[in-house]
XYZ file of C-alpha atoms in Angstrom:
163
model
C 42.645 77.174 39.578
C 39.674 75.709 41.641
C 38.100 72.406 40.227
C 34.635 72.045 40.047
C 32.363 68.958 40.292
C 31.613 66.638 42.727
C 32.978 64.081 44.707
C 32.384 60.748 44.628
C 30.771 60.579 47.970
C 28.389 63.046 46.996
C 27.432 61.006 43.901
C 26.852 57.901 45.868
C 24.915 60.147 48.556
C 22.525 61.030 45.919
C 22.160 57.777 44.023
C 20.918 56.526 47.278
C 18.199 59.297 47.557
C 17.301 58.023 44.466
C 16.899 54.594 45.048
C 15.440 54.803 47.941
C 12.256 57.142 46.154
C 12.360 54.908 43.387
C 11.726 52.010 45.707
C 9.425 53.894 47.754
C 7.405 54.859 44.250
C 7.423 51.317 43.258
C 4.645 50.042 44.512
C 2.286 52.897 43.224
C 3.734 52.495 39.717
C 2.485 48.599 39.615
C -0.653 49.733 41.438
C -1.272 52.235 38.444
C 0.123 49.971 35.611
C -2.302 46.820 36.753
C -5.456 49.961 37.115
C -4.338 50.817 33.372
C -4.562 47.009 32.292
C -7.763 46.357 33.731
C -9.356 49.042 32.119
C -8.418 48.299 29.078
C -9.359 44.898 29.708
C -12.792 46.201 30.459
C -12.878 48.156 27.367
C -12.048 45.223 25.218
C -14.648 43.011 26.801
C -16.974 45.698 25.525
C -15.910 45.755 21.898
C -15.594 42.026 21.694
C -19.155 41.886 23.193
C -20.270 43.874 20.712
C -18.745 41.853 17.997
C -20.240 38.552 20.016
C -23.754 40.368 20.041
C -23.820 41.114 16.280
C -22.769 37.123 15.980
C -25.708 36.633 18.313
C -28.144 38.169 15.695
C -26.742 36.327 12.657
C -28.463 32.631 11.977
C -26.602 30.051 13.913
C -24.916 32.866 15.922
C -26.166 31.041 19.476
C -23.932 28.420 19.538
C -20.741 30.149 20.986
C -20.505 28.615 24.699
C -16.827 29.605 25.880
C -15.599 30.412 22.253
C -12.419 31.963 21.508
C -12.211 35.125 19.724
C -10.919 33.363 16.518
C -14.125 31.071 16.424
C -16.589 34.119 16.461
C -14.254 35.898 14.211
C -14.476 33.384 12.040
C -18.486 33.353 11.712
C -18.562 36.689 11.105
C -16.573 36.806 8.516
C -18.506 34.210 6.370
C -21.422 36.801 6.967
C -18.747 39.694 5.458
C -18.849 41.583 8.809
C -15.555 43.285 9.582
C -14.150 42.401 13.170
C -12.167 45.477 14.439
C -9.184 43.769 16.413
C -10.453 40.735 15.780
C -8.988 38.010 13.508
C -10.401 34.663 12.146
C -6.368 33.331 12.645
C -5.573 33.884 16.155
C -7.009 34.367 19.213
C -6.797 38.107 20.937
C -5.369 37.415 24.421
C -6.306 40.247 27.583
C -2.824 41.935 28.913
C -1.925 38.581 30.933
C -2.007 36.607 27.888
C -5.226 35.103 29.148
C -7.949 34.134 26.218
C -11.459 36.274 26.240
C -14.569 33.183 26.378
C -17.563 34.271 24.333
C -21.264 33.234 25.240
C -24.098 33.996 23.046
C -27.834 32.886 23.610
C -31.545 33.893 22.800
C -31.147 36.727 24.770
C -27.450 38.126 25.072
C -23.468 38.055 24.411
C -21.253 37.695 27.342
C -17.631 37.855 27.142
C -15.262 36.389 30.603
C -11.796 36.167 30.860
C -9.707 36.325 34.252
C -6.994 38.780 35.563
C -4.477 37.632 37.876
C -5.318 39.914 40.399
C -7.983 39.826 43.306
C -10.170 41.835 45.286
C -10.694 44.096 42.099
C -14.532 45.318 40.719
C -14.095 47.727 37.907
C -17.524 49.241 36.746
C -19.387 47.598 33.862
C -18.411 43.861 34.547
C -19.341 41.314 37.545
C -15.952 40.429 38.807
C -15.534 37.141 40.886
C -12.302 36.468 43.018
C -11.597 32.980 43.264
C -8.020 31.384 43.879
C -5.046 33.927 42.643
C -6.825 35.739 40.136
C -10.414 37.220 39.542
C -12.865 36.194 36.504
C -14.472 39.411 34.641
C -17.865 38.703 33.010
C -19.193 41.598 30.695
C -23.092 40.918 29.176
C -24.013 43.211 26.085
C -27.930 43.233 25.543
C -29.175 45.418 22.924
C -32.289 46.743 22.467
C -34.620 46.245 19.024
C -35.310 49.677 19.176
C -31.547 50.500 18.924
C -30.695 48.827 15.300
C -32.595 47.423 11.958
C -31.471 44.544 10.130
C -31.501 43.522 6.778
C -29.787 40.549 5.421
C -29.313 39.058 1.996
C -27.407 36.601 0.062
C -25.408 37.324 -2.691
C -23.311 34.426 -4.650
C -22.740 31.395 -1.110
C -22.211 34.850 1.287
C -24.459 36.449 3.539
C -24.165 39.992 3.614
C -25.391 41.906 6.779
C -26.309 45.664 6.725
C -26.676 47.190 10.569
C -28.041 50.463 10.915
């Protein structure tokens, strides 16, 4: 009777093959991983812009310079506006744990945080590479054409309607 399987020589022959495609790979995984995280990144600039640009409309909603997430979260809720992904009780963080800064004035929201990776440009944002990392800045202008507002106050609460 003739055992099959194979030898432990072959094994270790393979694993190697293995490890050495794995390693080769490596580098392209990261490559794609950080690509992934950036664009998201991007994508939640947007949203949170959007959130800083309705803040932007709301009386008082100019005085964010480098506000946290949790600040402008915060104001919108005392207007009862819902902030998808945001919260009033902690601050939402980018995939490097690094806090999204939130600038509204007369004409625009702007949302900058920093990745710790350089030489990047996605679309849709002005990236700036500067030391180990690169700062993202994403501006959301609407036009007046593109919404009507109509605000009211019922009981100490603002309510906001956005078409």
């Amino acid at each position: 009777m003739k055992q099959q399987g194979f030898t432990l020589v072959e094994l270790l022959i393979v694993l190697m093959v293995m490890a050495i495609i794995a390693v080769a790979l490596l580098p392209t995984a990261i490559r794609s991983m950080d690509s992934y995280r950036v664009i998201a990144t991007v994508e939640e600039m947007k949203a949170i812009a959007g959130f800083a640009e309705l803040a932007r409309q709301l009386p008082g909603g100019d005085q964010f310079n480098n506000s946290t997430t949790k600040a402008v979260a915060s104001f919108l809720e005392s207007y009862d506006v819902t902030n998808i992904g945001m919260s009033s009780t902690s601050d939402k963080k980018n995939h490097w744990s690094e806090s999204y800064l939130i600038t509204t004035t007369g004409k625009a929201a702007q949302v900058t945080t920093t990745v710790p990776l350089k030489g990047i440009n996605p679309f849709e944002v002005i990236a700036k590479s500067s030391g180990t990392g690169t700062s993202l800045t994403y501006t959301h202008r609407v036009s007046p054409d593109n919404y009507t507002r109509l605000m009211h106050v019922r009981g100490n609460k603002h309510i906001l309607y956005l078409e």
